[in-house]
mmCIF file of C-alpha atoms and ligand atoms in Angstrom:
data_model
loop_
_atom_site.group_PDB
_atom_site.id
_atom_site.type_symbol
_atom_site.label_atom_id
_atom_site.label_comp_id
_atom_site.label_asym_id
_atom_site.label_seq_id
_atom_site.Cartn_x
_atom_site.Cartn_y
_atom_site.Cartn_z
ATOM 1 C CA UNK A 59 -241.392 -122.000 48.645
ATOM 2 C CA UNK A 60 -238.073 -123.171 50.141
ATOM 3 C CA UNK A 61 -235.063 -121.287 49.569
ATOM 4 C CA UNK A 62 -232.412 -123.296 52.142
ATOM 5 C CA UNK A 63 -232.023 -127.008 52.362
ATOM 6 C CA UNK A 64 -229.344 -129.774 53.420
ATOM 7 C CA UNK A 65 -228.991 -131.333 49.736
ATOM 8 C CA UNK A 66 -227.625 -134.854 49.504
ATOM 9 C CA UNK A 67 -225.048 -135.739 47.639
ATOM 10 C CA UNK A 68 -225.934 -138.213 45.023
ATOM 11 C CA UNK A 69 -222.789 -138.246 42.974
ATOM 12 C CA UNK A 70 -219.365 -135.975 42.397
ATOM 13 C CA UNK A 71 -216.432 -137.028 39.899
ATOM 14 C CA UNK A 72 -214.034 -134.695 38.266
ATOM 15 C CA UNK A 73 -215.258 -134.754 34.811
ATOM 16 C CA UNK A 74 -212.126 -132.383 33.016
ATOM 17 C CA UNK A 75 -209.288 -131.081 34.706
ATOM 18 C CA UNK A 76 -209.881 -129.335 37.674
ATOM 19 C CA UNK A 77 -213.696 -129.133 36.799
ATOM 20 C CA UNK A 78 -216.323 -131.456 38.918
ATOM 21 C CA UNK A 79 -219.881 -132.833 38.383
ATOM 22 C CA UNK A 80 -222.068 -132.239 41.582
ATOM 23 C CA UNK A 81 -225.344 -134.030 41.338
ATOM 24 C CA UNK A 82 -227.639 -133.141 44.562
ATOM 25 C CA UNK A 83 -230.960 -134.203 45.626
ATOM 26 C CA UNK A 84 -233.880 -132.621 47.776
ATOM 27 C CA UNK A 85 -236.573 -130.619 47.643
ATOM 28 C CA UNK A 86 -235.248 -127.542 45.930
ATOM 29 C CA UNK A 87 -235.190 -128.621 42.598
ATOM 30 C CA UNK A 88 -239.141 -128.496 42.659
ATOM 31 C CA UNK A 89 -238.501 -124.627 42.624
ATOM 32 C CA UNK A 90 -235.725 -124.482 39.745
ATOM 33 C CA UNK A 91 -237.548 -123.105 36.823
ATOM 34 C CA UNK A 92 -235.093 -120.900 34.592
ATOM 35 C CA UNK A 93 -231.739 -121.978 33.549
ATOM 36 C CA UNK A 94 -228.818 -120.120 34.560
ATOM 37 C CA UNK A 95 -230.563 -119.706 37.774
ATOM 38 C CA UNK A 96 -227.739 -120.473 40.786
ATOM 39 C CA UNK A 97 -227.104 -121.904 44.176
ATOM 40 C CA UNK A 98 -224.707 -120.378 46.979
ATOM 41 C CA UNK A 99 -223.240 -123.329 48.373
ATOM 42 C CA UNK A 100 -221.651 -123.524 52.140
ATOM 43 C CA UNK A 101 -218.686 -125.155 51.974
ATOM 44 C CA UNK A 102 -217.682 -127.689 54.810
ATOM 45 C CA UNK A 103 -215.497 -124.867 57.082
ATOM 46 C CA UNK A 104 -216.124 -122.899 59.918
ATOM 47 C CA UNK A 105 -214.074 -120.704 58.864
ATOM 48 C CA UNK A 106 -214.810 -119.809 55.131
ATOM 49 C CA UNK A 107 -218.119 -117.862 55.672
ATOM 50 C CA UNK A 108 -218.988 -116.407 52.170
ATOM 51 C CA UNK A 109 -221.448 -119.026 50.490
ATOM 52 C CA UNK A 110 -219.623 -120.250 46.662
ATOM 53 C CA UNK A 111 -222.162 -118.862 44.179
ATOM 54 C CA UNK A 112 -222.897 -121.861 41.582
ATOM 55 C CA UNK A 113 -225.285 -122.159 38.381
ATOM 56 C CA UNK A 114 -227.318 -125.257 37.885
ATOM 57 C CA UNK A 115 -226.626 -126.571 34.716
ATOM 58 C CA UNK A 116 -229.330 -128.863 34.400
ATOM 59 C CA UNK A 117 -232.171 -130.452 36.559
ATOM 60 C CA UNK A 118 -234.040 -133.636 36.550
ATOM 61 C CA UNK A 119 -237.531 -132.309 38.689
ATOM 62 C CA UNK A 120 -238.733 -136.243 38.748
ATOM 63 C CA UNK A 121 -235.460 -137.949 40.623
ATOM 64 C CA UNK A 122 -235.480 -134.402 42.210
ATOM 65 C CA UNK A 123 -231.580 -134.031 41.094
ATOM 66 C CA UNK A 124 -229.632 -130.822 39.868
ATOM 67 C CA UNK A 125 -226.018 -131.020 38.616
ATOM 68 C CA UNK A 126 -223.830 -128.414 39.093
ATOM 69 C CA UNK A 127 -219.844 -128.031 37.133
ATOM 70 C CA UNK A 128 -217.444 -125.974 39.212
ATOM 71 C CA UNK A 129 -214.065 -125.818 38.884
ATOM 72 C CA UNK A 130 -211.969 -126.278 42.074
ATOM 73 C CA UNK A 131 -209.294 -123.698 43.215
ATOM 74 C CA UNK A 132 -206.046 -124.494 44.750
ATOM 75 C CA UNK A 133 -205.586 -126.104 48.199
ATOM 76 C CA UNK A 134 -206.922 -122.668 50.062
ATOM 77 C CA UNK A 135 -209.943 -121.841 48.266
ATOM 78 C CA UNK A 136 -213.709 -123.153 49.344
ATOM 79 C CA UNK A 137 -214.260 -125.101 46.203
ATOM 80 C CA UNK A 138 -211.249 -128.021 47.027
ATOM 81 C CA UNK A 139 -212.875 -128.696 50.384
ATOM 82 C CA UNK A 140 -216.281 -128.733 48.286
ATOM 83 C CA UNK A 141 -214.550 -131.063 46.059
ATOM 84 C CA UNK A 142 -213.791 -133.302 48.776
ATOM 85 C CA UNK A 143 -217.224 -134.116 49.623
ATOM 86 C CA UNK A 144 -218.713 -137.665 48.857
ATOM 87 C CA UNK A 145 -221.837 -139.574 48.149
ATOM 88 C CA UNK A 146 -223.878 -139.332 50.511
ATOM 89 C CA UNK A 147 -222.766 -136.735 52.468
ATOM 90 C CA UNK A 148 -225.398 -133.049 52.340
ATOM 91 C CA UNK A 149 -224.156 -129.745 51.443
ATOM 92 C CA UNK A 150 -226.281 -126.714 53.083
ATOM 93 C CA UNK A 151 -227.467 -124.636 49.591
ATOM 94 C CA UNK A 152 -229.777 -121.839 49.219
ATOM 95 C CA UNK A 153 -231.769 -121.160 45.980
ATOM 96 C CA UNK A 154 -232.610 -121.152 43.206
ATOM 97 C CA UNK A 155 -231.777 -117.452 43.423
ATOM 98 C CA UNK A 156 -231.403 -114.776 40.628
ATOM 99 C CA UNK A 157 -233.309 -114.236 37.363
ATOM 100 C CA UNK A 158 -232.384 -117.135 34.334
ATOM 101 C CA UNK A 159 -232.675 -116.893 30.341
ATOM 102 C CA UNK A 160 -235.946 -116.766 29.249
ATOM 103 C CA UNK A 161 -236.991 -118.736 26.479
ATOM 104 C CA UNK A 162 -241.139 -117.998 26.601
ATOM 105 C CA UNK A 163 -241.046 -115.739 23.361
ATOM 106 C CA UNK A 164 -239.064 -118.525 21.362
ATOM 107 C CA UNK A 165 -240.840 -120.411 18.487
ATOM 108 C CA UNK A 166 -240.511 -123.042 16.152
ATOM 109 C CA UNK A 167 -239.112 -120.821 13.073
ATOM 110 C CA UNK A 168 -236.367 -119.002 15.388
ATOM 111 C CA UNK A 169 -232.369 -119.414 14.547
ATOM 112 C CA UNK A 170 -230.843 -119.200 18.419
ATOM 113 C CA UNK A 171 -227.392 -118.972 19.154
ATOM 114 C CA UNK A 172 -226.238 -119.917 22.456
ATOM 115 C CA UNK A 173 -222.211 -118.956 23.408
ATOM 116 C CA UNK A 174 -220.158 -120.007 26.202
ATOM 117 C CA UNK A 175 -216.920 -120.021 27.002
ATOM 118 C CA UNK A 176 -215.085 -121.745 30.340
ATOM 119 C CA UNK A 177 -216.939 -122.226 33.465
ATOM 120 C CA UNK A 178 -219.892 -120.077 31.962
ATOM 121 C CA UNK A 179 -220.882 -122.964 29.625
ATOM 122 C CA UNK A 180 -222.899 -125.331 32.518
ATOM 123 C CA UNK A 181 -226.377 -123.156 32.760
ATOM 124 C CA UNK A 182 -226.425 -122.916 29.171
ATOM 125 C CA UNK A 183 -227.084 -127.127 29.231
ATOM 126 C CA UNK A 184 -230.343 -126.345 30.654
ATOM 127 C CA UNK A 185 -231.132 -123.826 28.630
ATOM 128 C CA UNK A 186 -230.261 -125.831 25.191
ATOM 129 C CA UNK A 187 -232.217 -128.660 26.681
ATOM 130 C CA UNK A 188 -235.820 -126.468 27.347
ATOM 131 C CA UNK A 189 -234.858 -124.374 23.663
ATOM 132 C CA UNK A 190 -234.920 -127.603 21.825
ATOM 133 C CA UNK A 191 -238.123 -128.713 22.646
ATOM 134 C CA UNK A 192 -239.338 -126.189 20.995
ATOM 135 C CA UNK A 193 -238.203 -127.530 17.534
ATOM 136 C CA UNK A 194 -236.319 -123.868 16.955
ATOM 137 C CA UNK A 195 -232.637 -124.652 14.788
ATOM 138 C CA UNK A 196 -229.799 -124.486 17.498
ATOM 139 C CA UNK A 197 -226.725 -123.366 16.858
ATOM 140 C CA UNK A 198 -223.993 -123.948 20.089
ATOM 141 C CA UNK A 199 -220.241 -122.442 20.307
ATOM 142 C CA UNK A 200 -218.032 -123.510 23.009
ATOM 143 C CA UNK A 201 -214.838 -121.946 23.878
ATOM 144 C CA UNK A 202 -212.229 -123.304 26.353
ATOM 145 C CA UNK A 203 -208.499 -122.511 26.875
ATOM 146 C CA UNK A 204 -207.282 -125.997 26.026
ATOM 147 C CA UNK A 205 -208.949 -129.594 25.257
ATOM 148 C CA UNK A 206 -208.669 -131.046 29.147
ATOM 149 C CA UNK A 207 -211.086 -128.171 30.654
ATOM 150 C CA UNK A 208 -213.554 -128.811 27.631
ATOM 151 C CA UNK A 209 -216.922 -129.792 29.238
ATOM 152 C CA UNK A 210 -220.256 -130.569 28.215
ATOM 153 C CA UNK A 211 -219.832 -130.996 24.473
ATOM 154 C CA UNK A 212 -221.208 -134.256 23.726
ATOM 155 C CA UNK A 213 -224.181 -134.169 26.001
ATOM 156 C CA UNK A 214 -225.297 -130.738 24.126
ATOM 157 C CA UNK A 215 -224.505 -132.658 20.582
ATOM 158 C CA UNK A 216 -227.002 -135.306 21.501
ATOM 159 C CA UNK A 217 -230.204 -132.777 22.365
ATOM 160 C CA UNK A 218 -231.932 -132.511 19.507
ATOM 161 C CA UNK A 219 -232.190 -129.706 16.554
ATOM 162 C CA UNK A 220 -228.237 -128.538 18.723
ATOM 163 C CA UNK A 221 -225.499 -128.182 15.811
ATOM 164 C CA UNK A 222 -222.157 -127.792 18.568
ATOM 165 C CA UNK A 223 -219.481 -125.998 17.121
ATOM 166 C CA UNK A 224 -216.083 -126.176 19.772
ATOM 167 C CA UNK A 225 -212.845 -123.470 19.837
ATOM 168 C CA UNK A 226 -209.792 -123.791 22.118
ATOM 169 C CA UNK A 227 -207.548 -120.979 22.335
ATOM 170 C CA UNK A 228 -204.634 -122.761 21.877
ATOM 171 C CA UNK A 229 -205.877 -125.373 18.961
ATOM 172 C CA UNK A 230 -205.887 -128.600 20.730
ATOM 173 C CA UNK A 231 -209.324 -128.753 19.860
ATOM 174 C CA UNK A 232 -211.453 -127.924 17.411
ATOM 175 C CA UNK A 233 -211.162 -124.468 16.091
ATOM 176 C CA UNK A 234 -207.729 -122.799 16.542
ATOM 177 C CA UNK A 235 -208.705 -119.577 18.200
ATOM 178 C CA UNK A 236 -210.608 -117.448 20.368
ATOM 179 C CA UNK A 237 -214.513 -118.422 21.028
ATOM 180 C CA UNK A 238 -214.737 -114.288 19.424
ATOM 181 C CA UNK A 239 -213.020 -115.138 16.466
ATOM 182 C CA UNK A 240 -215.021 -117.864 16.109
ATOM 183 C CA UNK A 241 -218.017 -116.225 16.717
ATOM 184 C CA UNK A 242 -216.925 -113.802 13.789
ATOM 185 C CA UNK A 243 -216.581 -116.500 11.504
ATOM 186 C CA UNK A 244 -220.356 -117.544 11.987
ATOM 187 C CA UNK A 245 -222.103 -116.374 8.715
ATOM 188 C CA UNK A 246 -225.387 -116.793 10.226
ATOM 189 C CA UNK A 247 -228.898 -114.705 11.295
ATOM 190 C CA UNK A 248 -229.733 -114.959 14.730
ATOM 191 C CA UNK A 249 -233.443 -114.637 16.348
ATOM 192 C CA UNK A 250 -232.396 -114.933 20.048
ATOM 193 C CA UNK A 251 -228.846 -114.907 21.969
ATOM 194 C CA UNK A 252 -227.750 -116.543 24.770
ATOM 195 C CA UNK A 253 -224.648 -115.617 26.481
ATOM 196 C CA UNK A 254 -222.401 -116.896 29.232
ATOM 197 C CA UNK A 255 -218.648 -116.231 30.046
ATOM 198 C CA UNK A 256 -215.835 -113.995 30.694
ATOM 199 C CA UNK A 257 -216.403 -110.199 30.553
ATOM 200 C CA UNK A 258 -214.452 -109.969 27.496
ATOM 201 C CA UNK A 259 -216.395 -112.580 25.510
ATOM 202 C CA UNK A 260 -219.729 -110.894 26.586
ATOM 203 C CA UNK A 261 -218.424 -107.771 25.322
ATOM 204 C CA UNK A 262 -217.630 -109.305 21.894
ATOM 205 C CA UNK A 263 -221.450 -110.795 21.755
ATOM 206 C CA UNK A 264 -222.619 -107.764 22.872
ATOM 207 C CA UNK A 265 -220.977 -105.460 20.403
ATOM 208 C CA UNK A 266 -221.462 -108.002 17.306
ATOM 209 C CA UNK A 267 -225.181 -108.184 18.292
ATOM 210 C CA UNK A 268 -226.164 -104.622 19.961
ATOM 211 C CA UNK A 269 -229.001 -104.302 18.229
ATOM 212 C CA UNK A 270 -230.737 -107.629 18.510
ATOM 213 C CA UNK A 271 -233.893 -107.047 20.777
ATOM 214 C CA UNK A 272 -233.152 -110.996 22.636
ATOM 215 C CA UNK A 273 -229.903 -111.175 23.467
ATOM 216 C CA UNK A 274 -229.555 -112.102 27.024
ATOM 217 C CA UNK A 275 -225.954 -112.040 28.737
ATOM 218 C CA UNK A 276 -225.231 -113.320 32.216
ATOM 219 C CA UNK A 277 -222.856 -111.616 34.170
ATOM 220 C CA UNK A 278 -220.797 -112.741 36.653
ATOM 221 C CA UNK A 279 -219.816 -110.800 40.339
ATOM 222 C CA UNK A 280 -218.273 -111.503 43.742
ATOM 223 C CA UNK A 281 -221.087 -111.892 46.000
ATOM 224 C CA UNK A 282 -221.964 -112.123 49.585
ATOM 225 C CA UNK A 283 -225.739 -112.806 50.565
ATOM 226 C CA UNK A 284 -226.797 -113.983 47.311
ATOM 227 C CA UNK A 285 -230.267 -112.665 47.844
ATOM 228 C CA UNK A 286 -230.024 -108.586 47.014
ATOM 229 C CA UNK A 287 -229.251 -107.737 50.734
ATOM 230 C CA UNK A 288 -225.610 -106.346 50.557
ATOM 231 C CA UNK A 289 -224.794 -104.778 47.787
ATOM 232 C CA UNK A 290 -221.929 -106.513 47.483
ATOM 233 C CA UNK A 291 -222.395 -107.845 43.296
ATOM 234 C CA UNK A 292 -224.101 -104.047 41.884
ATOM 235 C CA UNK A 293 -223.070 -103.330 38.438
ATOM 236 C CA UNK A 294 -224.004 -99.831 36.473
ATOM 237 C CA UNK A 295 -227.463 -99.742 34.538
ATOM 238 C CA UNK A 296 -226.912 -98.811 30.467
ATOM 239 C CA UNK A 297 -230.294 -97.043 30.660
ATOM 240 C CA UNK A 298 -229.917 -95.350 34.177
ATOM 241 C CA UNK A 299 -226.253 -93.818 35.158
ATOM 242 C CA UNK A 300 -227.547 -93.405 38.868
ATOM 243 C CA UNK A 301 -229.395 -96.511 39.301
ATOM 244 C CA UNK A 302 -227.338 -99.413 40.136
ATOM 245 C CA UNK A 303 -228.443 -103.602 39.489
ATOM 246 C CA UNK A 304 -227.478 -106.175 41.483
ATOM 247 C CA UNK A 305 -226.041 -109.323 39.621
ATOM 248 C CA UNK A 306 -227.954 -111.456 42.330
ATOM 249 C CA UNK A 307 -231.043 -110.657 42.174
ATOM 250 C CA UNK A 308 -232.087 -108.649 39.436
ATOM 251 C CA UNK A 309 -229.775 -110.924 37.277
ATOM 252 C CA UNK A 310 -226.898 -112.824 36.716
ATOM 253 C CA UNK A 311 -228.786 -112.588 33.216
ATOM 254 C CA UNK A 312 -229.819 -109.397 31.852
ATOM 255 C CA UNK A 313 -231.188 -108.252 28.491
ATOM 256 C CA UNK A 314 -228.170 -107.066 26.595
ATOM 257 C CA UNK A 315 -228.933 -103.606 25.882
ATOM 258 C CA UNK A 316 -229.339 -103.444 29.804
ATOM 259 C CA UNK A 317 -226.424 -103.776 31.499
ATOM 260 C CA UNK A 318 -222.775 -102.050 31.419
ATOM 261 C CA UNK A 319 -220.248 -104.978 30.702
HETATM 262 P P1 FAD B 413 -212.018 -118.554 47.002
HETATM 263 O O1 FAD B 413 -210.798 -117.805 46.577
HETATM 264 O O2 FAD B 413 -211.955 -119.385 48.243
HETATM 265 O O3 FAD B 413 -213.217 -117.518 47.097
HETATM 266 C C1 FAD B 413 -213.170 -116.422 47.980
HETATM 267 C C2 FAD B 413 -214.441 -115.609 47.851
HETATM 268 O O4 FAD B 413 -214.455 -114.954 46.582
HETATM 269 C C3 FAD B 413 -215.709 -116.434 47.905
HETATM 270 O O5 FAD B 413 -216.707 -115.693 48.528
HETATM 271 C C4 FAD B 413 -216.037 -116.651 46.458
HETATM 272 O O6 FAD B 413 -217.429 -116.894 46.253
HETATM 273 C C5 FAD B 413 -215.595 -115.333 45.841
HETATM 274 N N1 FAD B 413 -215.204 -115.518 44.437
HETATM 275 C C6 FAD B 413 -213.991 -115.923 43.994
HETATM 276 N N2 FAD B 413 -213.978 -115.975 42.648
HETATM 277 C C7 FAD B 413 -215.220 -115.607 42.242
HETATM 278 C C8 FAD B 413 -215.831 -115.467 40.977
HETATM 279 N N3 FAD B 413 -215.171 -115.717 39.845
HETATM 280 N N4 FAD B 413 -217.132 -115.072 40.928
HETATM 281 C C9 FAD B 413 -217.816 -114.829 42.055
HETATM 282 N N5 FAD B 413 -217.281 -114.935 43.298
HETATM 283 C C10 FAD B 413 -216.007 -115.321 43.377
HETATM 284 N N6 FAD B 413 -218.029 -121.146 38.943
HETATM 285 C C11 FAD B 413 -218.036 -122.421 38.508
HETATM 286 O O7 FAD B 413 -216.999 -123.086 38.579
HETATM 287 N N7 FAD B 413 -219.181 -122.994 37.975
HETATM 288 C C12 FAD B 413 -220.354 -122.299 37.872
HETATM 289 O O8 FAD B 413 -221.367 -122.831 37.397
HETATM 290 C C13 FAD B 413 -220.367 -120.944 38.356
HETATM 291 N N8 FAD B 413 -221.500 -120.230 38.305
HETATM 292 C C14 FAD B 413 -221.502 -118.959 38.830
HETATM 293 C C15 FAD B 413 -222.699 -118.250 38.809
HETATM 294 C C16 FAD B 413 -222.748 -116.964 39.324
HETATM 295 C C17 FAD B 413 -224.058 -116.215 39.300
HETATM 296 C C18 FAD B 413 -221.561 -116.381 39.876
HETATM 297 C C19 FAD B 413 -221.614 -115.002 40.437
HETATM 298 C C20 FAD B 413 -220.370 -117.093 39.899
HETATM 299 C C21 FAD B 413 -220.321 -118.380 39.372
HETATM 300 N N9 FAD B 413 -219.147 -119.124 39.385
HETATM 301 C C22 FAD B 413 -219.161 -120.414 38.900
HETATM 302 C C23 FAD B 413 -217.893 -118.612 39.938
HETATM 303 C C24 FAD B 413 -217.736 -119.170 41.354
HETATM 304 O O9 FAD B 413 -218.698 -118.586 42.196
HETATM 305 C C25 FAD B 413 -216.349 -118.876 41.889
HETATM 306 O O10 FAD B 413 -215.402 -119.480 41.061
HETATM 307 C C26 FAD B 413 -216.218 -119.444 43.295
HETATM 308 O O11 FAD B 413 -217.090 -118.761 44.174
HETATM 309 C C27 FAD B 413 -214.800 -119.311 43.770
HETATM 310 O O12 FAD B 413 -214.781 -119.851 45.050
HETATM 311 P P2 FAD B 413 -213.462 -120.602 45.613
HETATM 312 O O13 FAD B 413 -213.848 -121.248 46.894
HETATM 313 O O14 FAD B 413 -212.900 -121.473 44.541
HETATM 314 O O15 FAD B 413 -212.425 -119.430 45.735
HETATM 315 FE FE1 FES B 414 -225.692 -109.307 48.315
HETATM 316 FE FE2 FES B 414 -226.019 -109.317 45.622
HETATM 317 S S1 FES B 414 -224.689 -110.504 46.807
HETATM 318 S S2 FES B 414 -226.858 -107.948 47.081
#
C-alpha cells in the first residue's frame, strides 16, 4: 500500500465563497475505502511545514480521481497558496489516513440521517453516495452560515433514495435557523447517524441521539504527523478517563458514545 504520492492536479475552481473543488489524480485513490477518510496536503512553501489535514469527499477509483472542498484562509494561511495551484501542476499528499463512517451493518429497511454543517459537509458526499446503494431511505440536513458558503446540495439531491433538507443561520436559505434547531424540528426515527461539523453541532447530535447504538461523529483537531506519531490531535476517551484517542488515527470518526466532545 502507498501512503505518499505527487497527485496531479486535474481540476480546482472556487465553487462558493471562499470554498474550492480540488480534483487529484494518482495512485492513492486505489486505497480510499471509507468516507470521511482524509489527506494531509503539503502546501507549495518551504516555509509552512505542518501538512493541511483534508477529507475526501468523494472518489471516482476508475479515472483514479478524489475531490476534496476546503475553504481557503486569508493571504497568510497554507490553504490560499493551495488555492493558487493549477491544472496540471502535483501536490505532495499522504493518505488515506484515519478511520471513516462505516456503513457495513446498514440495510435496505434502515432510516439514516446524515448531518453536516460548514466545511464538515464534503466526506459526508461519499458517504451518502455508498449509503444509497443500499436502497436504505436517506434523510440529509445541511447547515451553513449564509447561502454563498452553501456547498454540495444539489449533487446530494440527485443520489438516489437522499431527501436534502438545507438551514442557514441567517435565513438566506432555506430554513431560518440553526442546523440544531433544525435538527429538533425533524419528527423522524433514525436507524444510523452520521455526523460531521463544529463541536457544538456534534454536541447537539450527540445529546438528541445518546442512546442510539450507530451514531458515528467525526471530530475535528489540529494535527501534526497525521499518522498517530505526535500526539499532537488526542482527545479524552468517554469510556476510559486515563486513556487518551488520537483524532488521526484512531478516528476523525468515532462511535458516539465513545468520545468526549
Ligand atoms: P493556517 O492558519 O495556515 O494553519 C496553521 C496550522 O494550523 C496548520 O497546521 C493547520 O493544519 C492547522 N489548523 C488550522 N485550522 C485548523 C482546523 N480547523 N483543524 C485542523 N487543523 C487546523 N477543512 C476544509 O476546508 N475541508 C475539509 O474537508 C476539512 N477536513 C478536515 C478533516 C480533518 C480530519 C481535520 C482534522 C481538519 C479538516 N479540515 C478541513 C480543517 C483544515 O484542516 C483546516 O482548515 C486547515 O488545516 C487550515 O489550514 P490553513 O492553511 O488554512 O490555516
Ligand atoms: Fe500526530 Fe495525530 S497528528 S498523533
Amino acid at each position: 500500500m502507498k501512503l505518499q504520492e505527487e497527485m496531479l492536479i486535474v481540476s480546482q475552481k472556487e465553487v462558493a465563497e471562499d470554498i474550492f473543488e480540488l480534483v487529484l489524480q494518482g495512485d492513492l485513490v486505489n486505497d480510499m475505502e471509507m468516507a470521511g477518510q482524509f489527506l494531509q496536503l503539503k502546501v507549495p512553501s518551504q516555509d509552512l511545514l505542518l501538512r493541511r489535514p483534508i477529507s475526501i469527499s468523494s472518489w471516482n477509483k476508475q479515472e483514479k480521481t478524489c475531490t476534496l472542498l476546503y475553504r481557503r484562509g486569508d493571504k497568510t494561511t497554507g490553504t490560499y497558496l493551495l488555492s493558487k495551484m493549477v491544472a496540471g501542476q502535483s501536490v505532495d499528499i499522504l493518505g488515506p489516513l484515519g478511520k471513516g463512517f462505516p456503513v457495513d451493518e446498514v440495510t435496505k429497511t434502515d432510516q439514516v440521517l446524515i448531518i453536516g454543517g460548514g466545511i464538515g459537509v464534503p466526506p459526508l458526499y461519499e458517504l451518502a453516495k455508498q449509503l444509497s446503494k443500499k436502497d436504505c431511505a436517506i434523510t440529509v440536513l445541511l447547515g451553513f452560515a449564509r447561502a454563498e458558503v452553501k456547498i454540495l446540495e444539489e449533487q446530494f439531491a440527485q443520489l438516489p433514495n437522499v431527501q436534502v433538507k438545507v438551514a442557514t443561520d441567517n435565513g438566506s436559505y432555506g430554513y431560518h435557523g440553526h442546523i440544531g434547531q433544525l435538527l429538533n424540528q425533524l419528527d423522524q426515527e433514525a436507524d444510523a447517524v452520521y455526523a460531521c461539523g463544529a463541536p457544538m453541532m456534534l454536541k447537539a447530535v450527540a445529546t438528541k441521539f445518546e442512546n442510539l447504538e450507530r451514531l458515528y461523529l467525526s471530530m475535528e483537531a489540529r494535527m501534526a504527523c497525521g499518522i498517530g506519531a505526535c500526539y499532537a490531535c488526542v482527545v479524552p476517551d468517554k469510556k476510559d478517563p486515563n486513556h487518551a484517542l488520537k483524532v488521526c488515527q484512531d478516528g476523525p470518526v468515532f462511535k458516539g458514545n465513545g468520545v468526549v466532545i
